[in-house]
Every structure is written in C-alpha cells, then in structure tokens.
PDB file of C-alpha atoms and ligand atoms in Angstrom:
ATOM      1  CA  MET O   1       4.976  -6.859 -18.770  1.00  0.00           C
ATOM      2  CA  GLN O   2       1.628  -7.807 -20.152  1.00  0.00           C
ATOM      3  CA  VAL O   3      -0.608  -4.948 -21.355  1.00  0.00           C
ATOM      4  CA  PHE O   4      -3.998  -4.756 -22.731  1.00  0.00           C
ATOM      5  CA  PHE O   5      -5.070  -2.443 -25.640  1.00  0.00           C
ATOM      6  CA  GLU O   6      -7.895   0.032 -24.497  1.00  0.00           C
ATOM      7  CA  ARG O   7      -8.418   2.384 -27.216  1.00  0.00           C
ATOM      8  CA  ARG O   8      -6.860   4.702 -29.925  1.00  0.00           C
ATOM      9  CA  GLU O   9      -7.789   8.301 -30.695  1.00  0.00           C
ATOM     10  CA  MET O  10      -7.077  10.291 -33.851  1.00  0.00           C
ATOM     11  CA  LEU O  11      -4.864  13.288 -33.196  1.00  0.00           C
ATOM     12  CA  ALA O  12      -4.521  14.459 -36.767  1.00  0.00           C
ATOM     13  CA  PRO O  13      -4.947  12.787 -40.164  1.00  0.00           C
ATOM     14  CA  GLY O  14      -2.752   9.560 -39.894  1.00  0.00           C
ATOM     15  CA  ILE O  15      -1.638  10.214 -36.414  1.00  0.00           C
ATOM     16  CA  TRP O  16      -3.168   8.223 -33.674  1.00  0.00           C
ATOM     17  CA  GLN O  17      -2.513   8.051 -29.848  1.00  0.00           C
ATOM     18  CA  TYR O  18      -2.865   4.403 -28.618  1.00  0.00           C
ATOM     19  CA  PHE O  19      -3.896   3.599 -25.022  1.00  0.00           C
ATOM     20  CA  PHE O  20      -2.989   0.479 -23.073  1.00  0.00           C
ATOM     21  CA  ARG O  21      -3.632  -0.586 -19.528  1.00  0.00           C
ATOM     22  CA  SER O  22      -1.117  -2.501 -17.394  1.00  0.00           C
ATOM     23  CA  GLU O  23      -1.735  -4.573 -14.227  1.00  0.00           C
ATOM     24  CA  GLU O  24       1.158  -2.611 -12.445  1.00  0.00           C
ATOM     25  CA  PRO O  25       2.534   0.816 -13.416  1.00  0.00           C
ATOM     26  CA  LEU O  26       5.435   0.661 -15.826  1.00  0.00           C
ATOM     27  CA  ASP O  27       8.888   1.981 -14.118  1.00  0.00           C
ATOM     28  CA  PHE O  28       9.833   4.724 -16.297  1.00  0.00           C
ATOM     29  CA  VAL O  29      11.139   8.438 -16.526  1.00  0.00           C
ATOM     30  CA  PRO O  30       9.272  10.845 -18.856  1.00  0.00           C
ATOM     31  CA  GLY O  31      10.985  10.963 -22.185  1.00  0.00           C
ATOM     32  CA  GLN O  32      11.681   7.213 -22.218  1.00  0.00           C
ATOM     33  CA  TYR O  33      10.615   4.718 -24.644  1.00  0.00           C
ATOM     34  CA  ALA O  34       9.661   1.028 -24.782  1.00  0.00           C
ATOM     35  CA  SER O  35       9.088  -1.794 -27.206  1.00  0.00           C
ATOM     36  CA  LEU O  36       5.804  -3.161 -27.744  1.00  0.00           C
ATOM     37  CA  HIS O  37       5.427  -6.846 -29.005  1.00  0.00           C
ATOM     38  CA  LEU O  38       2.230  -7.842 -30.575  1.00  0.00           C
ATOM     39  CA  PRO O  39       0.856 -11.324 -31.034  1.00  0.00           C
ATOM     40  CA  GLY O  40       0.057 -12.645 -34.501  1.00  0.00           C
ATOM     41  CA  VAL O  41       2.223 -10.503 -36.580  1.00  0.00           C
ATOM     42  CA  MET O  42       2.904 -12.400 -39.887  1.00  0.00           C
ATOM     43  CA  HIS O  43       5.657 -12.095 -42.340  1.00  0.00           C
ATOM     44  CA  ASP O  44       6.934  -8.671 -41.143  1.00  0.00           C
ATOM     45  CA  PRO O  45      10.706  -8.249 -42.167  1.00  0.00           C
ATOM     46  CA  ARG O  46      11.224  -6.060 -39.049  1.00  0.00           C
ATOM     47  CA  GLY O  47       9.578  -8.579 -36.573  1.00  0.00           C
ATOM     48  CA  SER O  48       6.707  -8.346 -34.233  1.00  0.00           C
ATOM     49  CA  ALA O  49       8.015  -5.464 -31.954  1.00  0.00           C
ATOM     50  CA  ARG O  50       8.500  -1.640 -32.466  1.00  0.00           C
ATOM     51  CA  THR O  51       9.682   1.089 -30.133  1.00  0.00           C
ATOM     52  CA  PHE O  52       7.416   3.814 -28.984  1.00  0.00           C
ATOM     53  CA  SER O  53       8.117   6.975 -26.807  1.00  0.00           C
ATOM     54  CA  LEU O  54       5.728   7.043 -23.970  1.00  0.00           C
ATOM     55  CA  THR O  55       3.398   9.974 -23.867  1.00  0.00           C
ATOM     56  CA  SER O  56       1.688   8.959 -20.584  1.00  0.00           C
ATOM     57  CA  LEU O  57       2.629   9.757 -17.045  1.00  0.00           C
ATOM     58  CA  PRO O  58       4.533   7.324 -14.836  1.00  0.00           C
ATOM     59  CA  GLY O  59       2.769   5.810 -11.781  1.00  0.00           C
ATOM     60  CA  THR O  60      -0.458   4.932 -13.414  1.00  0.00           C
ATOM     61  CA  SER O  61      -1.831   1.775 -15.090  1.00  0.00           C
ATOM     62  CA  CYS O  62      -2.561   3.811 -18.239  1.00  0.00           C
ATOM     63  CA  LEU O  63       0.124   3.857 -21.031  1.00  0.00           C
ATOM     64  CA  SER O  64      -0.092   5.713 -24.120  1.00  0.00           C
ATOM     65  CA  PHE O  65       2.063   6.515 -27.269  1.00  0.00           C
ATOM     66  CA  VAL O  66       1.632   8.096 -30.707  1.00  0.00           C
ATOM     67  CA  VAL O  67       2.013   6.221 -33.972  1.00  0.00           C
ATOM     68  CA  LYS O  68       1.818   7.592 -37.528  1.00  0.00           C
ATOM     69  CA  HIS O  69       0.063   5.259 -40.072  1.00  0.00           C
ATOM     70  CA  PHE O  70       0.610   5.251 -43.858  1.00  0.00           C
ATOM     71  CA  ASP O  71      -1.557   3.825 -46.671  1.00  0.00           C
ATOM     72  CA  LEU O  72       1.361   1.540 -47.344  1.00  0.00           C
ATOM     73  CA  GLN O  73       2.339   0.118 -44.062  1.00  0.00           C
ATOM     74  CA  THR O  74       4.150  -2.937 -42.405  1.00  0.00           C
ATOM     75  CA  PRO O  75       2.111  -6.122 -41.123  1.00  0.00           C
ATOM     76  CA  TYR O  76       3.111  -4.845 -37.693  1.00  0.00           C
ATOM     77  CA  LYS O  77       1.269  -1.527 -38.304  1.00  0.00           C
ATOM     78  CA  HIS O  78      -1.657  -3.369 -39.714  1.00  0.00           C
ATOM     79  CA  ARG O  79      -1.856  -5.557 -36.578  1.00  0.00           C
ATOM     80  CA  LEU O  80      -1.641  -2.631 -34.356  1.00  0.00           C
ATOM     81  CA  GLN O  81      -4.539  -0.897 -35.963  1.00  0.00           C
ATOM     82  CA  ALA O  82      -6.582  -4.020 -35.931  1.00  0.00           C
ATOM     83  CA  LEU O  83      -6.278  -4.543 -32.158  1.00  0.00           C
ATOM     84  CA  HIS O  84      -9.460  -5.100 -30.225  1.00  0.00           C
ATOM     85  CA  PRO O  85     -10.182  -3.685 -26.770  1.00  0.00           C
ATOM     86  CA  ASN O  86      -8.613  -5.937 -24.052  1.00  0.00           C
ATOM     87  CA  GLU O  87      -6.268  -7.817 -26.402  1.00  0.00           C
ATOM     88  CA  PRO O  88      -3.081  -8.533 -24.706  1.00  0.00           C
ATOM     89  CA  ALA O  89       0.463  -7.349 -25.800  1.00  0.00           C
ATOM     90  CA  ARG O  90       3.850  -7.294 -24.226  1.00  0.00           C
ATOM     91  CA  LEU O  91       5.877  -4.258 -23.423  1.00  0.00           C
ATOM     92  CA  ASP O  92       9.691  -4.359 -22.563  1.00  0.00           C
ATOM     93  CA  HIS O  93      11.488  -2.331 -19.915  1.00  0.00           C
ATOM     94  CA  ALA O  94      11.541   1.416 -20.556  1.00  0.00           C
ATOM     95  CA  MET O  95      14.830   2.945 -21.545  1.00  0.00           C
ATOM     96  CA  GLY O  96      16.366   6.126 -22.938  1.00  0.00           C
ATOM     97  CA  ASP O  97      18.327   9.337 -22.072  1.00  0.00           C
ATOM     98  CA  LEU O  98      16.061  11.884 -23.348  1.00  0.00           C
ATOM     99  CA  VAL O  99      14.977  12.857 -19.830  1.00  0.00           C
ATOM    100  CA  LEU O 100      15.002  15.978 -17.788  1.00  0.00           C
ATOM    101  CA  PRO O 101      18.356  16.823 -16.222  1.00  0.00           C
ATOM    102  CA  LYS O 102      18.685  16.827 -12.325  1.00  0.00           C
ATOM    103  CA  HIS O 103      19.427  20.564 -12.292  1.00  0.00           C
ATOM    104  CA  ALA O 104      15.972  22.382 -12.814  1.00  0.00           C
ATOM    105  CA  GLY O 105      17.812  25.632 -13.758  1.00  0.00           C
ATOM    106  CA  THR O 106      19.455  24.394 -16.933  1.00  0.00           C
ATOM    107  CA  PRO O 107      17.863  25.784 -20.133  1.00  0.00           C
ATOM    108  CA  LEU O 108      16.418  23.228 -22.232  1.00  0.00           C
ATOM    109  CA  VAL O 109      15.691  23.453 -25.984  1.00  0.00           C
ATOM    110  CA  PHE O 110      13.313  20.775 -27.233  1.00  0.00           C
ATOM    111  CA  VAL O 111      13.579  20.294 -31.106  1.00  0.00           C
ATOM    112  CA  ALA O 112      10.880  18.104 -32.680  1.00  0.00           C
ATOM    113  CA  GLY O 113      10.307  17.052 -36.099  1.00  0.00           C
ATOM    114  CA  GLY O 114       6.659  15.858 -36.706  1.00  0.00           C
ATOM    115  CA  ILE O 115       5.509  13.157 -34.255  1.00  0.00           C
ATOM    116  CA  GLY O 116       9.045  13.495 -32.563  1.00  0.00           C
ATOM    117  CA  ILE O 117       7.045  15.852 -30.336  1.00  0.00           C
ATOM    118  CA  ALA O 118       5.783  12.759 -28.539  1.00  0.00           C
ATOM    119  CA  SER O 119       9.150  12.456 -26.825  1.00  0.00           C
ATOM    120  CA  PHE O 120       8.510  15.647 -24.963  1.00  0.00           C
ATOM    121  CA  ILE O 121       4.870  15.142 -23.933  1.00  0.00           C
ATOM    122  CA  SER O 122       5.387  13.117 -20.809  1.00  0.00           C
ATOM    123  CA  MET O 123       7.926  15.718 -19.679  1.00  0.00           C
ATOM    124  CA  PHE O 124       5.575  18.566 -20.091  1.00  0.00           C
ATOM    125  CA  GLN O 125       2.784  16.787 -18.377  1.00  0.00           C
ATOM    126  CA  LYS O 126       5.095  16.011 -15.356  1.00  0.00           C
ATOM    127  CA  LEU O 127       6.170  19.554 -15.086  1.00  0.00           C
ATOM    128  CA  ILE O 128       2.641  20.948 -15.396  1.00  0.00           C
ATOM    129  CA  GLU O 129       1.392  18.345 -12.767  1.00  0.00           C
ATOM    130  CA  GLN O 130       4.219  19.406 -10.332  1.00  0.00           C
ATOM    131  CA  ARG O 131       3.818  23.075 -11.126  1.00  0.00           C
ATOM    132  CA  GLU O 132       7.504  23.211 -11.920  1.00  0.00           C
ATOM    133  CA  GLU O 133       8.621  25.912 -14.397  1.00  0.00           C
ATOM    134  CA  ARG O 134      11.769  25.143 -16.303  1.00  0.00           C
ATOM    135  CA  PRO O 135      13.299  27.319 -18.973  1.00  0.00           C
ATOM    136  CA  ILE O 136      12.180  25.554 -21.981  1.00  0.00           C
ATOM    137  CA  PHE O 137      12.530  26.695 -25.715  1.00  0.00           C
ATOM    138  CA  LEU O 138      10.537  24.682 -28.156  1.00  0.00           C
ATOM    139  CA  TYR O 139      11.110  24.297 -31.949  1.00  0.00           C
ATOM    140  CA  TYR O 140       8.593  22.053 -33.676  1.00  0.00           C
ATOM    141  CA  SER O 141       9.116  21.343 -37.400  1.00  0.00           C
ATOM    142  CA  LEU O 142       6.012  20.129 -39.276  1.00  0.00           C
ATOM    143  CA  ARG O 143       5.120  19.165 -42.707  1.00  0.00           C
ATOM    144  CA  SER O 144       1.549  20.741 -42.446  1.00  0.00           C
ATOM    145  CA  SER O 145      -0.392  22.688 -39.539  1.00  0.00           C
ATOM    146  CA  ARG O 146      -2.711  19.819 -39.627  1.00  0.00           C
ATOM    147  CA  GLU O 147      -0.166  17.655 -38.012  1.00  0.00           C
ATOM    148  CA  HIS O 148       0.274  20.034 -35.073  1.00  0.00           C
ATOM    149  CA  ILE O 149      -0.601  17.716 -32.163  1.00  0.00           C
ATOM    150  CA  PHE O 150      -0.651  18.181 -28.381  1.00  0.00           C
ATOM    151  CA  ARG O 151      -1.181  22.013 -28.700  1.00  0.00           C
ATOM    152  CA  ASN O 152      -3.159  21.888 -25.466  1.00  0.00           C
ATOM    153  CA  ILE O 153      -0.353  20.561 -23.608  1.00  0.00           C
ATOM    154  CA  THR O 154       2.403  22.832 -25.060  1.00  0.00           C
ATOM    155  CA  ASP O 155       0.239  25.733 -24.824  1.00  0.00           C
ATOM    156  CA  SER O 156      -0.314  25.307 -21.015  1.00  0.00           C
ATOM    157  CA  TYR O 157       3.257  25.286 -20.392  1.00  0.00           C
ATOM    158  CA  PRO O 158       4.953  28.590 -19.774  1.00  0.00           C
ATOM    159  CA  LEU O 159       7.553  28.290 -22.621  1.00  0.00           C
ATOM    160  CA  GLN O 160      10.283  30.710 -23.057  1.00  0.00           C
ATOM    161  CA  LEU O 161       9.675  30.457 -26.830  1.00  0.00           C
ATOM    162  CA  LYS O 162       7.659  28.391 -29.225  1.00  0.00           C
ATOM    163  CA  GLN O 163       8.653  28.380 -32.760  1.00  0.00           C
ATOM    164  CA  VAL O 164       6.519  26.299 -35.231  1.00  0.00           C
ATOM    165  CA  ILE O 165       8.158  25.838 -38.595  1.00  0.00           C
ATOM    166  CA  LEU O 166       6.079  24.714 -41.288  1.00  0.00           C
ATOM    167  CA  ALA O 167       7.448  22.947 -44.578  1.00  0.00           C
ATOM    168  CA  PRO O 168       8.632  24.178 -47.040  1.00  0.00           C
ATOM    169  CA  ASN O 169      10.612  26.314 -44.425  1.00  0.00           C
ATOM    170  CA  ARG O 170      13.313  24.399 -42.570  1.00  0.00           C
ATOM    171  CA  LEU O 171      14.455  24.688 -39.121  1.00  0.00           C
ATOM    172  CA  ARG O 172      18.167  25.884 -39.095  1.00  0.00           C
ATOM    173  CA  ALA O 173      20.668  25.070 -36.410  1.00  0.00           C
ATOM    174  CA  GLN O 174      21.875  28.775 -36.643  1.00  0.00           C
ATOM    175  CA  GLU O 175      18.233  29.993 -35.503  1.00  0.00           C
ATOM    176  CA  ILE O 176      18.402  27.724 -32.507  1.00  0.00           C
ATOM    177  CA  LYS O 177      21.881  28.992 -31.612  1.00  0.00           C
ATOM    178  CA  ASP O 178      20.904  32.550 -32.070  1.00  0.00           C
ATOM    179  CA  THR O 179      17.702  32.445 -29.778  1.00  0.00           C
ATOM    180  CA  THR O 180      18.746  30.210 -26.888  1.00  0.00           C
ATOM    181  CA  PRO O 181      21.406  30.459 -23.966  1.00  0.00           C
ATOM    182  CA  PRO O 182      24.825  28.974 -24.830  1.00  0.00           C
ATOM    183  CA  ASN O 183      24.517  26.656 -21.916  1.00  0.00           C
ATOM    184  CA  ALA O 184      21.352  24.991 -22.788  1.00  0.00           C
ATOM    185  CA  LEU O 185      20.797  21.308 -23.254  1.00  0.00           C
ATOM    186  CA  ILE O 186      19.438  20.572 -26.689  1.00  0.00           C
ATOM    187  CA  TYR O 187      17.097  17.688 -27.086  1.00  0.00           C
ATOM    188  CA  LEU O 188      16.493  16.357 -30.698  1.00  0.00           C
ATOM    189  CA  SER O 189      13.572  14.125 -31.618  1.00  0.00           C
ATOM    190  CA  GLY O 190      12.131  13.017 -35.000  1.00  0.00           C
ATOM    191  CA  SER O 191      13.013  11.136 -38.072  1.00  0.00           C
ATOM    192  CA  GLN O 192      16.634   9.779 -38.524  1.00  0.00           C
ATOM    193  CA  ARG O 193      17.135  12.265 -41.235  1.00  0.00           C
ATOM    194  CA  PHE O 194      15.871  15.227 -39.316  1.00  0.00           C
ATOM    195  CA  VAL O 195      17.719  14.488 -36.149  1.00  0.00           C
ATOM    196  CA  GLU O 196      21.140  13.768 -37.884  1.00  0.00           C
ATOM    197  CA  GLY O 197      20.870  16.949 -40.109  1.00  0.00           C
ATOM    198  CA  ILE O 198      20.203  19.209 -37.084  1.00  0.00           C
ATOM    199  CA  HIS O 199      22.830  17.398 -34.983  1.00  0.00           C
ATOM    200  CA  ALA O 200      25.469  17.698 -37.675  1.00  0.00           C
ATOM    201  CA  ASP O 201      24.774  21.424 -38.057  1.00  0.00           C
ATOM    202  CA  LEU O 202      24.911  22.217 -34.466  1.00  0.00           C
ATOM    203  CA  THR O 203      28.082  20.492 -34.119  1.00  0.00           C
ATOM    204  CA  ARG O 204      29.455  22.348 -37.065  1.00  0.00           C
ATOM    205  CA  LEU O 205      28.418  25.613 -35.135  1.00  0.00           C
ATOM    206  CA  GLY O 206      30.534  24.522 -32.086  1.00  0.00           C
ATOM    207  CA  THR O 207      27.914  22.925 -29.911  1.00  0.00           C
ATOM    208  CA  PRO O 208      29.751  20.452 -27.497  1.00  0.00           C
ATOM    209  CA  HIS O 209      28.404  16.972 -28.042  1.00  0.00           C
ATOM    210  CA  GLU O 210      27.505  16.653 -24.443  1.00  0.00           C
ATOM    211  CA  HIS O 211      24.972  19.519 -24.867  1.00  0.00           C
ATOM    212  CA  ILE O 212      23.105  17.485 -27.481  1.00  0.00           C
ATOM    213  CA  ILE O 213      20.824  14.530 -26.606  1.00  0.00           C
ATOM    214  CA  PHE O 214      18.864  12.790 -29.189  1.00  0.00           C
ATOM    215  CA  ASP O 215      16.513   9.924 -30.135  1.00  0.00           C
ATOM    216  CA  TYR O 216      15.463   9.233 -33.604  1.00  0.00           C
ATOM    217  CA  PHE O 217      12.362   7.353 -34.729  1.00  0.00           C
ATOM    218  CA  ASP O 218      13.833   4.736 -37.062  1.00  0.00           C
ATOM    219  CA  GLY O 219      11.915   3.160 -39.985  1.00  0.00           C
ATOM    220  CA  TYR O 220      10.342   6.319 -41.176  1.00  0.00           C
ATOM    221  CA  THR O 221      11.629   8.018 -44.117  1.00  0.00           C
ATOM    222  CA  GLN O 222       9.654  11.208 -43.138  1.00  0.00           C
ATOM    223  CA  LEU O 223       7.615  12.289 -40.076  1.00  0.00           C
TER     224      LEU O 223
HETATM  225  C1  FAD F   1      13.879   5.392 -29.522  1.00  0.00           C
HETATM  226  C2  FAD F   1      12.828   5.444 -30.564  1.00  0.00           C
HETATM  227  C3  FAD F   1      11.645   5.844 -30.352  1.00  0.00           C
HETATM  228  C4  FAD F   1      10.487   5.693 -31.128  1.00  0.00           C
HETATM  229  N1  FAD F   1       9.252   6.230 -30.976  1.00  0.00           N
HETATM  230  C5  FAD F   1       8.316   6.273 -31.770  1.00  0.00           C
HETATM  231  C6  FAD F   1       6.918   6.818 -31.378  1.00  0.00           C
HETATM  232  O1  FAD F   1       6.686   7.412 -30.414  1.00  0.00           O
HETATM  233  N2  FAD F   1       5.991   6.671 -32.570  1.00  0.00           N
HETATM  234  C7  FAD F   1       6.303   6.066 -33.679  1.00  0.00           C
HETATM  235  O2  FAD F   1       5.270   5.997 -34.516  1.00  0.00           O
HETATM  236  N3  FAD F   1       7.500   5.556 -33.843  1.00  0.00           N
HETATM  237  C8  FAD F   1       8.399   5.524 -32.957  1.00  0.00           C
HETATM  238  N4  FAD F   1       9.576   4.941 -33.285  1.00  0.00           N
HETATM  239  C9  FAD F   1       9.816   4.163 -34.612  1.00  0.00           C
HETATM  240  C10 FAD F   1       9.082   2.901 -34.557  1.00  0.00           C
HETATM  241  O3  FAD F   1       9.794   2.085 -33.666  1.00  0.00           O
HETATM  242  C11 FAD F   1       9.042   2.198 -36.059  1.00  0.00           C
HETATM  243  O4  FAD F   1      10.313   2.006 -36.518  1.00  0.00           O
HETATM  244  C12 FAD F   1       8.327   3.151 -36.837  1.00  0.00           C
HETATM  245  O5  FAD F   1       7.054   3.575 -36.333  1.00  0.00           O
HETATM  246  C13 FAD F   1       8.266   2.570 -38.366  1.00  0.00           C
HETATM  247  O6  FAD F   1       7.338   1.456 -38.156  1.00  0.00           O
HETATM  248  P1  FAD F   1       7.205   0.297 -39.342  1.00  0.00           P
HETATM  249  O7  FAD F   1       8.548  -0.246 -39.499  1.00  0.00           O
HETATM  250  O8  FAD F   1       6.199  -0.566 -38.803  1.00  0.00           O
HETATM  251  O9  FAD F   1       6.959   1.092 -40.660  1.00  0.00           O
HETATM  252  P2  FAD F   1       5.645   1.792 -41.168  1.00  0.00           P
HETATM  253  O10 FAD F   1       5.192   2.924 -40.079  1.00  0.00           O
HETATM  254  O11 FAD F   1       4.469   0.776 -41.538  1.00  0.00           O
HETATM  255  O12 FAD F   1       6.140   2.521 -42.487  1.00  0.00           O
HETATM  256  C14 FAD F   1       7.250   3.356 -42.555  1.00  0.00           C
HETATM  257  C15 FAD F   1       7.487   3.862 -43.923  1.00  0.00           C
HETATM  258  O13 FAD F   1       7.810   2.637 -44.757  1.00  0.00           O
HETATM  259  C16 FAD F   1       6.832   2.695 -45.797  1.00  0.00           C
HETATM  260  N5  FAD F   1       6.490   1.354 -45.917  1.00  0.00           N
HETATM  261  C17 FAD F   1       5.940   0.385 -44.959  1.00  0.00           C
HETATM  262  N6  FAD F   1       5.891  -0.747 -45.634  1.00  0.00           N
HETATM  263  C18 FAD F   1       6.151  -0.633 -47.042  1.00  0.00           C
HETATM  264  C19 FAD F   1       6.250  -1.625 -47.904  1.00  0.00           C
HETATM  265  N7  FAD F   1       5.668  -2.752 -47.936  1.00  0.00           N
HETATM  266  N8  FAD F   1       6.596  -1.224 -49.153  1.00  0.00           N
HETATM  267  C20 FAD F   1       6.951   0.013 -49.349  1.00  0.00           C
HETATM  268  N9  FAD F   1       7.030   0.981 -48.285  1.00  0.00           N
HETATM  269  C21 FAD F   1       6.622   0.564 -47.152  1.00  0.00           C
HETATM  270  C22 FAD F   1       5.697   3.446 -45.349  1.00  0.00           C
HETATM  271  O14 FAD F   1       4.906   3.879 -46.324  1.00  0.00           O
HETATM  272  C23 FAD F   1       6.238   4.546 -44.440  1.00  0.00           C
HETATM  273  O15 FAD F   1       6.643   5.642 -45.309  1.00  0.00           O
HETATM  274  C24 FAD F   1      10.555   4.928 -32.340  1.00  0.00           C
HETATM  275  C25 FAD F   1      11.971   4.455 -32.563  1.00  0.00           C
HETATM  276  C26 FAD F   1      12.828   4.439 -31.705  1.00  0.00           C
HETATM  277  C27 FAD F   1      14.285   3.854 -31.989  1.00  0.00           C
END
C-alpha cells in the first residue's frame, strides 16, 4: 500500500522513530513487521526495501517504526533520513509470528536486545489500551542507558519483572530460566547474534523450541 512520510522523532542518540500516514489502516497484529520500499534508492547492494517492526497500533492511519542510524550507513538509510513530509513510499503486507498468544493467562517473557524492544511496543500499547493485564517479564539488554527507549510505555504496564542489563554485563539464559515460570513463552528480538546466542543457551537449558518465538533484525552487527 502507498504510505506518506510525516515526520521522524529522535528517541535517543542515533535512534529515530519514523511516522507515516496511510490512506487506509494497515491490516496487522501488534508484534508484526512490514517491508518499506523507498523511491530513488541508488546503488544499494541490499536493494530499495528494508523490514521494520511496527510500533504503532492497528486500526489507525498512523504507522510508525524505529530505526537505528550509523555514521556509515547504506544508501537506503540515507534516503530514509532525507525523506520530506508527504513523500510517498510503499509498504508490503505485515507478517510475523511474534504476536500475543490467544490464551491470556500464558506467562510471557519478552527479551529485547537494543532497538529489538520495538517488536514489543505495539503489544504493550494494545494491552494498555484494552486494560488487559497479562503476566509479562521483560529483559532489556542495552549497550548504554542512553539507549533506553519507550520507558514511558514499559513503565506504564504492570510488569511482573523488568530487568535492564547494561553492557558490559550480559543477559544470561540461566537468569531468565531462574526467574520466570517454566511454562512461559519466551519472545526474543534484537540483532541476529543476540537472538541466536540466547536461543542456543535456552535450548541447552532444556527450553522446548515451541516455547521460544523470535525475530532478529538482520543487517546490523550490533544493536
Ligand atoms: C523481522 C525483521 C524486523 C526488523 N525490524 C527492524 C526495526 O524495527 N528497526 C530496524 O532498524 N531494523 C529492523 N530490521 C532490520 C532492517 O530491515 C535492516 O536490515 C537494518 O536496519 C539494517 O539496515 P541497512 O542494511 O540499511 O544497514 P545500516 O543500518 O545502514 O548499517 C548496518 C551496519 O552496517 C554498517 N554499514 C552500512 N553501510 C556500510 C558500508 N558501506 N561500509 C561498511 N559498513 C557499513 C553500519 O555502520 C552498521 O553497523 C528488521 C529485520 C527483520 C528481518
């Protein structure tokens, strides 16, 4: 569908939230992602589209997502940064399995590495909007406290536990297992290295693979 760039807002140094408007609401479930195609991206080895996790709520014409920018970045990211208000772009259908389970009583463990927290923001907002309290444990691994984004949203949800892990400390799968119920569904989102590392450790500790749901943000070496 066609979307129109509206504005972007800096959430932390190098981390921006982008807002687009669509003519009709995009059909998606909180936690899903979609690919954004930009016009005029030249000589980008990865092409003119990237996938982003939606941070807005379904049912509105406002769409948002979070992006990390680096000093050295691809032509796509340069183009994204240079968009003018009302410039058109194209968004594919939303996809992804990192969504809330049907059974509201299932304990949920959200594990975010850096801007991987974006995958959980629409879910939190939906639950807050519906005044629905699910048992959620949040582990948020960050390179610096300055990159702690969406604090207002996570702080306004009645979490069972919120653990922020700042580098050089590392989140350990054993800590997750020791502090959460054995029947919890564990959701992982972050860089490929972060997600694959925790996934492998959880598996080694005996977590059934159907209890682990994950998305990783490809293309980033670190988040
Ligand atoms: C399911 C899914 C969900 C995702 N959700 C999000 C999301 O919500 N937000 C998000 O930001 N991304 C998300 N991604 C990742 C996103 O699609 C991009 O792959 C990612 O943003 C990297 O973009 P890029 O390739 O333009 O690289 P950049 O972000 O420009 O760069 C990535 C790294 O490569 C380095 N680099 C870039 N260009 C060069 C160069 N010419 N020479 C040397 N080094 C260079 C940069 O310095 C940086 O370290 C998601 C991916 C998937 C699969």
